[in-house]
């Protein structure tokens, strides 16, 4: 099957595509023993000397390890044999073509990566094509869900598996697709057999099933053009679209009502559904709801509506994530533990763009009847993919949890790929989708388009405490990826100086219309938003430390800040400082222990030190001219900056205070009563004089904070290192993504019995925690919200 999957013509056969999807789904089921047991990593098992309780996973790993080792040994033997033939000059004897090696881990990864890049769509008339179209139809019926100008939804509850192509970016402005209607051209005239046949063919089937039977599609379809009709008639509508009851994804009906609105959903299951629906529909939905609550625990996982274009690529990525993130005891326990064969193959991943050209050049140069043994060995043993195509593919899927996890896995597994991406200058291809996801995941409101009656319909998010993201682990992975990118000094330089983002790519940013900005400025804006959101809502130490680390990695390179970005940086800094002073006063006037992020006081202090470090680096003499807007923003808030000098824990403020004094002298010399534009113009004309402000001789501190001043941060880089046992985090998260995202509408899991990741008892009953947010009542409005700043 894997070998046949290489040929795209095979996937054009509906039956073959469906068979591969079903096989991959079966493999997920066989691996799902992890779902229903508490998480125990291979490292923990190796330390305790206990065997694994996941039989299929263990046998697959053992078989793959044997295959990988045997194939490599076989290839080495062939290579040695070819060397001997060359040494003996046996030109008259032909060398047989090496037999195909059964290195199935390599072949499996090759196919999964190939499908990740090409994302083959299911052929028409396949079962998989129905599973692709049905969620899209549901999403289109939800006319109250706002679609951003980039063609994607702004809510985390509906996620597109791939960013639409350029021609689809204006989808939100385009007319909605025509709804399927069986209304006869002449009122009162029924639908004859020929009409039925045409309808069946248009739906991708050749059958002539009678769709007008009671409870399916009635003869009266005059009301089908109502916006929510697909959901008002779930059974008959989905039967019409799928054409067969056997493959009807009843889970899609359940998810659709959960997303569309719980008030309507409860009305339906309680029997108060619209009169347009039949009694049979009501009974089915009531039975469905009862079955969900008692048997499957549907509401105990964070489920979203996943709009995919390639089920086979999604399932391949899911299997690849499970196999590559399990059985990693070798990395922590040393050579005594078995290696993960899939990560071994990923470690040899190389770019195949020039393979053919190199092989031809080597063959011509050597003028030999035998190919170079090293060339043969490399081609047969190394996993290869077109890095350019892979990079572009990640740019289309990095906004999803699956895409971000795949990108992380390959970056950590393949040093060659990591070096290749680090050497590029178009990082915005990967970073902007990550920023978009982080942006919408750090807002407490969803943008919901008004309904026909002008009122906003209610949308209840599907995550605990009404959080605007499906899983908090998604935020972790996004920030880890940004940290990995930023730990390369060239990334910071390029992001502020060379890489600019277009207006089209930042239309999702709501606070201000961004006409032109550098990639670094966009990272700064989104991270400031994420930091304030974390301080206000989550109070997560890991998120804060990673946000600070990324910001500090970028701080030596901050240049060319626009007025809005500069004002946003100063506004967040001063607002955080105001809250910090209140917390210090509540603590009896004692400052926090620097580096301790376990308290709100420590988190705000760390944030203040980080942001002040950004300001200090941005106003250095060599950067001052390009950051003149930041100087003006500091002057507007100079009283707050002068108050900061009273807090030794915030670090050395002399450079900022000296700049304020110098700027005030220059402005006073030019006269008072100037407008904002005139004041900014004076500062621009006197940049050379501004650069002459007194700077401290050095930065001295004996603290160990992430924002510590103990060294010049231009020479200090914060890097990412995996935990000693990464399985503990990534394996549960991968299964969470599979259950709540990839297979939400295609596979049924016993959610009540899941133990590998935490469940939620009732996502509708929980409200936002009040105890942690009440303390912010005394803070100014702009302290920790994400509303636009007044500039």
Tab-separated table of N, CA and C in Angstrom, residues 452-549:
chain	number	residue	atom	x	y	z
A	452	UNK	N	-29.319	37.944	10.072
A	452	UNK	CA	-30.194	38.712	9.187
A	452	UNK	C	-31.030	39.736	9.950
A	453	UNK	N	-31.339	39.428	11.214
A	453	UNK	CA	-32.152	40.378	11.973
A	453	UNK	C	-31.323	41.455	12.649
A	454	UNK	N	-30.009	41.467	12.364
A	454	UNK	CA	-29.157	42.506	12.902
A	454	UNK	C	-28.605	42.223	14.274
A	455	UNK	N	-28.996	41.089	14.891
A	455	UNK	CA	-28.518	40.762	16.217
A	455	UNK	C	-27.350	39.789	16.124
A	456	UNK	N	-26.473	39.865	17.121
A	456	UNK	CA	-25.348	38.957	17.174
A	456	UNK	C	-25.779	37.658	17.841
A	457	UNK	N	-25.582	36.546	17.146
A	457	UNK	CA	-25.919	35.263	17.745
A	457	UNK	C	-24.839	34.834	18.710
A	458	UNK	N	-25.217	34.054	19.691
A	458	UNK	CA	-24.281	33.645	20.717
A	458	UNK	C	-23.406	32.514	20.208
A	459	UNK	N	-22.131	32.583	20.548
A	459	UNK	CA	-21.197	31.509	20.228
A	459	UNK	C	-20.494	31.109	21.512
A	460	UNK	N	-20.710	29.911	21.951
A	460	UNK	CA	-20.067	29.410	23.153
A	460	UNK	C	-18.813	28.658	22.738
A	461	UNK	N	-17.664	29.090	23.204
A	461	UNK	CA	-16.429	28.415	22.847
A	461	UNK	C	-16.399	27.034	23.463
A	462	UNK	N	-15.608	26.167	22.864
A	462	UNK	CA	-15.593	24.776	23.256
A	462	UNK	C	-14.464	24.429	24.202
A	463	UNK	N	-13.807	25.398	24.762
A	463	UNK	CA	-12.707	25.121	25.667
A	463	UNK	C	-13.084	25.509	27.085
A	464	UNK	N	-12.395	24.978	28.093
A	464	UNK	CA	-12.752	25.295	29.479
A	464	UNK	C	-12.635	26.785	29.756
A	465	UNK	N	-13.486	27.234	30.647
A	465	UNK	CA	-13.461	28.636	31.081
A	465	UNK	C	-13.649	29.618	29.933
A	466	UNK	N	-14.298	29.188	28.862
A	466	UNK	CA	-14.573	30.072	27.721
A	466	UNK	C	-13.311	30.679	27.149
A	467	UNK	N	-12.246	29.931	27.133
A	467	UNK	CA	-10.990	30.438	26.588
A	467	UNK	C	-11.036	30.447	25.067
A	468	UNK	N	-10.348	31.374	24.443
A	468	UNK	CA	-10.436	31.516	22.982
A	468	UNK	C	-9.497	30.593	22.219
A	469	UNK	N	-9.107	29.497	22.797
A	469	UNK	CA	-8.259	28.530	22.102
A	469	UNK	C	-8.722	27.137	22.481
A	470	UNK	N	-8.453	26.183	21.612
A	470	UNK	CA	-8.886	24.817	21.884
A	470	UNK	C	-8.077	24.188	23.006
A	471	UNK	N	-6.770	24.368	22.936
A	471	UNK	CA	-5.890	23.772	23.939
A	471	UNK	C	-4.771	24.745	24.270
A	472	UNK	N	-4.465	24.862	25.551
A	472	UNK	CA	-3.388	25.746	25.958
A	472	UNK	C	-2.041	25.237	25.461
A	473	UNK	N	-1.954	23.949	25.199
A	473	UNK	CA	-0.713	23.379	24.667
A	473	UNK	C	-0.373	23.961	23.303
A	474	UNK	N	-1.394	24.385	22.553
A	474	UNK	CA	-1.138	25.011	21.261
A	474	UNK	C	-0.320	26.283	21.436
A	475	UNK	N	-0.623	27.058	22.476
A	475	UNK	CA	0.148	28.275	22.732
A	475	UNK	C	1.589	27.931	23.077
A	476	UNK	N	1.778	26.842	23.826
A	476	UNK	CA	3.138	26.427	24.160
A	476	UNK	C	3.948	26.132	22.906
A	477	UNK	N	3.369	25.357	21.995
A	477	UNK	CA	4.094	24.943	20.789
A	477	UNK	C	4.410	26.153	19.918
A	478	UNK	N	3.467	27.083	19.783
A	478	UNK	CA	3.708	28.272	18.968
A	478	UNK	C	4.868	29.083	19.534
A	479	UNK	N	4.867	29.298	20.843
A	479	UNK	CA	5.943	30.086	21.453
A	479	UNK	C	7.274	29.346	21.401
A	480	UNK	N	7.249	28.028	21.504
A	480	UNK	CA	8.483	27.253	21.368
A	480	UNK	C	9.061	27.418	19.963
A	481	UNK	N	8.202	27.374	18.964
A	481	UNK	CA	8.678	27.553	17.587
A	481	UNK	C	9.263	28.952	17.393
A	482	UNK	N	8.591	29.966	17.928
A	482	UNK	CA	9.130	31.327	17.825
A	482	UNK	C	10.471	31.441	18.544
A	483	UNK	N	10.609	30.746	19.670
A	483	UNK	CA	11.885	30.761	20.391
A	483	UNK	C	12.979	30.070	19.582
A	484	UNK	N	12.626	28.962	18.936
A	484	UNK	CA	13.606	28.257	18.096
A	484	UNK	C	14.069	29.156	16.957
A	485	UNK	N	13.134	29.864	16.337
A	485	UNK	CA	13.518	30.775	15.253
A	485	UNK	C	14.389	31.915	15.779
A	486	UNK	N	13.985	32.499	16.916
A	486	UNK	CA	14.660	33.705	17.403
A	486	UNK	C	16.030	33.418	17.986
A	487	UNK	N	16.347	32.184	18.318
A	487	UNK	CA	17.649	31.900	18.918
A	487	UNK	C	18.781	32.001	17.896
A	488	UNK	N	18.439	32.095	16.618
A	488	UNK	CA	19.432	32.368	15.577
A	488	UNK	C	19.532	33.882	15.416
A	489	UNK	N	20.701	34.493	15.661
A	489	UNK	CA	20.814	35.963	15.580
A	489	UNK	C	20.403	36.531	14.228
A	490	UNK	N	20.618	35.763	13.161
A	490	UNK	CA	20.252	36.274	11.840
A	490	UNK	C	18.752	36.455	11.706
A	491	UNK	N	17.963	35.683	12.461
A	491	UNK	CA	16.508	35.829	12.392
A	491	UNK	C	16.085	37.203	12.886
A	492	UNK	N	16.644	37.641	14.019
A	492	UNK	CA	16.290	38.954	14.547
A	492	UNK	C	16.704	40.077	13.618
A	493	UNK	N	17.900	39.982	13.062
A	493	UNK	CA	18.359	41.033	12.140
A	493	UNK	C	17.468	41.103	10.905
A	494	UNK	N	17.196	39.943	10.327
A	494	UNK	CA	16.390	39.936	9.102
A	494	UNK	C	14.954	40.366	9.370
A	495	UNK	N	14.397	39.965	10.503
A	495	UNK	CA	12.986	40.247	10.757
A	495	UNK	C	12.710	41.739	10.910
A	496	UNK	N	13.694	42.513	11.362
A	496	UNK	CA	13.497	43.960	11.508
A	496	UNK	C	14.046	44.757	10.330
A	497	UNK	N	14.972	44.197	9.588
A	497	UNK	CA	15.642	44.987	8.545
A	497	UNK	C	15.313	44.558	7.128
A	498	UNK	N	15.063	43.277	6.912
A	498	UNK	CA	14.942	42.777	5.547
A	498	UNK	C	13.561	42.256	5.201
A	499	UNK	N	12.860	41.716	6.176
A	499	UNK	CA	11.581	41.057	5.903
A	499	UNK	C	10.433	41.982	6.277
A	500	UNK	N	9.672	42.375	5.288
A	500	UNK	CA	8.478	43.201	5.528
A	500	UNK	C	7.252	42.401	5.131
A	501	UNK	N	6.180	42.608	5.845
A	501	UNK	CA	4.945	41.868	5.574
A	501	UNK	C	3.995	42.769	4.811
A	502	UNK	N	3.205	42.151	3.963
A	502	UNK	CA	2.279	42.898	3.129
A	502	UNK	C	0.987	43.174	3.879
A	503	UNK	N	0.237	44.123	3.367
A	503	UNK	CA	-1.045	44.459	3.977
A	503	UNK	C	-1.994	43.273	3.936
A	504	UNK	N	-1.938	42.495	2.850
A	504	UNK	CA	-2.829	41.361	2.694
A	504	UNK	C	-2.604	40.319	3.777
A	505	UNK	N	-1.354	40.147	4.204
A	505	UNK	CA	-1.035	39.082	5.155
A	505	UNK	C	-1.328	39.466	6.599
A	506	UNK	N	-1.650	40.730	6.858
A	506	UNK	CA	-1.935	41.152	8.242
A	506	UNK	C	-3.335	41.726	8.371
A	507	UNK	N	-4.224	41.386	7.478
A	507	UNK	CA	-5.587	41.881	7.583
A	507	UNK	C	-6.302	41.330	8.807
A	508	UNK	N	-5.798	40.250	9.365
A	508	UNK	CA	-6.418	39.677	10.552
A	508	UNK	C	-6.156	40.519	11.798
A	509	UNK	N	-5.215	41.458	11.740
A	509	UNK	CA	-4.927	42.298	12.901
A	509	UNK	C	-5.984	43.393	12.987
A	510	UNK	N	-6.775	43.380	14.057
A	510	UNK	CA	-7.968	44.224	14.149
A	510	UNK	C	-7.723	45.579	14.793
A	511	UNK	N	-6.728	45.683	15.673
A	511	UNK	CA	-6.571	46.907	16.443
A	511	UNK	C	-6.174	48.108	15.599
A	512	UNK	N	-5.466	47.866	14.541
A	512	UNK	CA	-4.987	48.953	13.700
A	512	UNK	C	-4.767	48.421	12.290
A	513	UNK	N	-5.122	49.228	11.304
A	513	UNK	CA	-4.849	48.846	9.925
A	513	UNK	C	-3.356	48.990	9.657
A	514	UNK	N	-2.695	47.873	9.412
A	514	UNK	CA	-1.254	47.864	9.198
A	514	UNK	C	-0.989	47.981	7.700
A	515	UNK	N	-0.497	49.129	7.288
A	515	UNK	CA	-0.175	49.308	5.874
A	515	UNK	C	1.153	48.667	5.515
A	516	UNK	N	2.126	48.844	6.364
A	516	UNK	CA	3.450	48.288	6.106
A	516	UNK	C	4.162	48.123	7.440
A	517	UNK	N	4.757	46.982	7.645
A	517	UNK	CA	5.464	46.710	8.895
A	517	UNK	C	6.486	45.617	8.665
A	518	UNK	N	7.501	45.603	9.485
A	518	UNK	CA	8.492	44.537	9.405
A	518	UNK	C	7.963	43.315	10.138
A	519	UNK	N	8.545	42.172	9.829
A	519	UNK	CA	8.149	40.948	10.506
A	519	UNK	C	8.424	41.067	12.005
A	520	UNK	N	9.540	41.686	12.370
A	520	UNK	CA	9.862	41.858	13.778
A	520	UNK	C	8.825	42.692	14.504
A	521	UNK	N	8.304	43.736	13.857
A	521	UNK	CA	7.273	44.563	14.488
A	521	UNK	C	5.999	43.762	14.735
A	522	UNK	N	5.629	42.894	13.786
A	522	UNK	CA	4.437	42.078	13.972
A	522	UNK	C	4.636	41.071	15.099
A	523	UNK	N	5.827	40.495	15.193
A	523	UNK	CA	6.108	39.579	16.299
A	523	UNK	C	5.992	40.324	17.618
A	524	UNK	N	6.526	41.536	17.651
A	524	UNK	CA	6.480	42.337	18.873
A	524	UNK	C	5.040	42.640	19.270
A	525	UNK	N	4.207	43.038	18.311
A	525	UNK	CA	2.812	43.363	18.611
A	525	UNK	C	2.057	42.160	19.160
A	526	UNK	N	2.202	41.014	18.504
A	526	UNK	CA	1.454	39.835	18.922
A	526	UNK	C	1.961	39.313	20.267
A	527	UNK	N	3.266	39.376	20.500
A	527	UNK	CA	3.799	38.914	21.784
A	527	UNK	C	3.392	39.851	22.925
A	528	UNK	N	3.296	41.131	22.659
A	528	UNK	CA	2.783	42.049	23.680
A	528	UNK	C	1.338	41.705	24.024
A	529	UNK	N	0.566	41.372	23.017
A	529	UNK	CA	-0.823	40.965	23.238
A	529	UNK	C	-0.880	39.667	24.041
A	530	UNK	N	-0.035	38.695	23.673
A	530	UNK	CA	-0.027	37.418	24.379
A	530	UNK	C	0.425	37.587	25.826
A	531	UNK	N	1.381	38.475	26.045
A	531	UNK	CA	1.882	38.698	27.404
A	531	UNK	C	0.806	39.307	28.294
A	532	UNK	N	0.121	40.328	27.815
A	532	UNK	CA	-0.937	40.949	28.615
A	532	UNK	C	-2.095	39.983	28.844
A	533	UNK	N	-2.410	39.184	27.841
A	533	UNK	CA	-3.468	38.179	28.003
A	533	UNK	C	-3.082	37.170	29.081
A	534	UNK	N	-1.836	36.766	29.082
A	534	UNK	CA	-1.373	35.797	30.074
A	534	UNK	C	-1.393	36.397	31.476
A	535	UNK	N	-0.961	37.640	31.604
A	535	UNK	CA	-0.974	38.283	32.923
A	535	UNK	C	-2.389	38.470	33.441
A	536	UNK	N	-3.314	38.698	32.541
A	536	UNK	CA	-4.680	39.002	32.948
A	536	UNK	C	-5.523	37.754	33.167
A	537	UNK	N	-5.274	36.704	32.369
A	537	UNK	CA	-6.182	35.563	32.373
A	537	UNK	C	-5.534	34.253	32.806
A	538	UNK	N	-4.392	33.912	32.232
A	538	UNK	CA	-3.864	32.565	32.397
A	538	UNK	C	-2.915	32.415	33.578
A	539	UNK	N	-2.061	33.393	33.783
A	539	UNK	CA	-1.049	33.339	34.843
A	539	UNK	C	-0.173	32.101	34.679
A	540	UNK	N	0.270	31.876	33.468
A	540	UNK	CA	1.063	30.690	33.135
A	540	UNK	C	2.542	31.050	33.127
A	541	UNK	N	3.328	30.397	33.969
A	541	UNK	CA	4.761	30.693	34.067
A	541	UNK	C	5.497	30.332	32.780
A	542	UNK	N	5.160	29.186	32.204
A	542	UNK	CA	5.864	28.741	31.003
A	542	UNK	C	5.625	29.695	29.838
A	543	UNK	N	4.376	30.124	29.671
A	543	UNK	CA	4.073	31.063	28.599
A	543	UNK	C	4.832	32.369	28.788
A	544	UNK	N	4.858	32.868	30.013
A	544	UNK	CA	5.522	34.138	30.273
A	544	UNK	C	7.022	34.036	30.031
A	545	UNK	N	7.644	32.982	30.531
A	545	UNK	CA	9.089	32.846	30.354
A	545	UNK	C	9.467	32.719	28.895
A	546	UNK	N	8.649	32.036	28.096
A	546	UNK	CA	8.955	31.905	26.672
A	546	UNK	C	8.704	33.204	25.927
A	547	UNK	N	7.643	33.931	26.296
A	547	UNK	CA	7.412	35.248	25.689
A	547	UNK	C	8.591	36.177	25.976
A	548	UNK	N	9.049	36.188	27.220
A	548	UNK	CA	10.175	37.048	27.584
A	548	UNK	C	11.444	36.628	26.851
A	549	UNK	N	11.655	35.324	26.720
A	549	UNK	CA	12.858	34.843	26.044
A	549	UNK	C	12.873	35.271	24.578
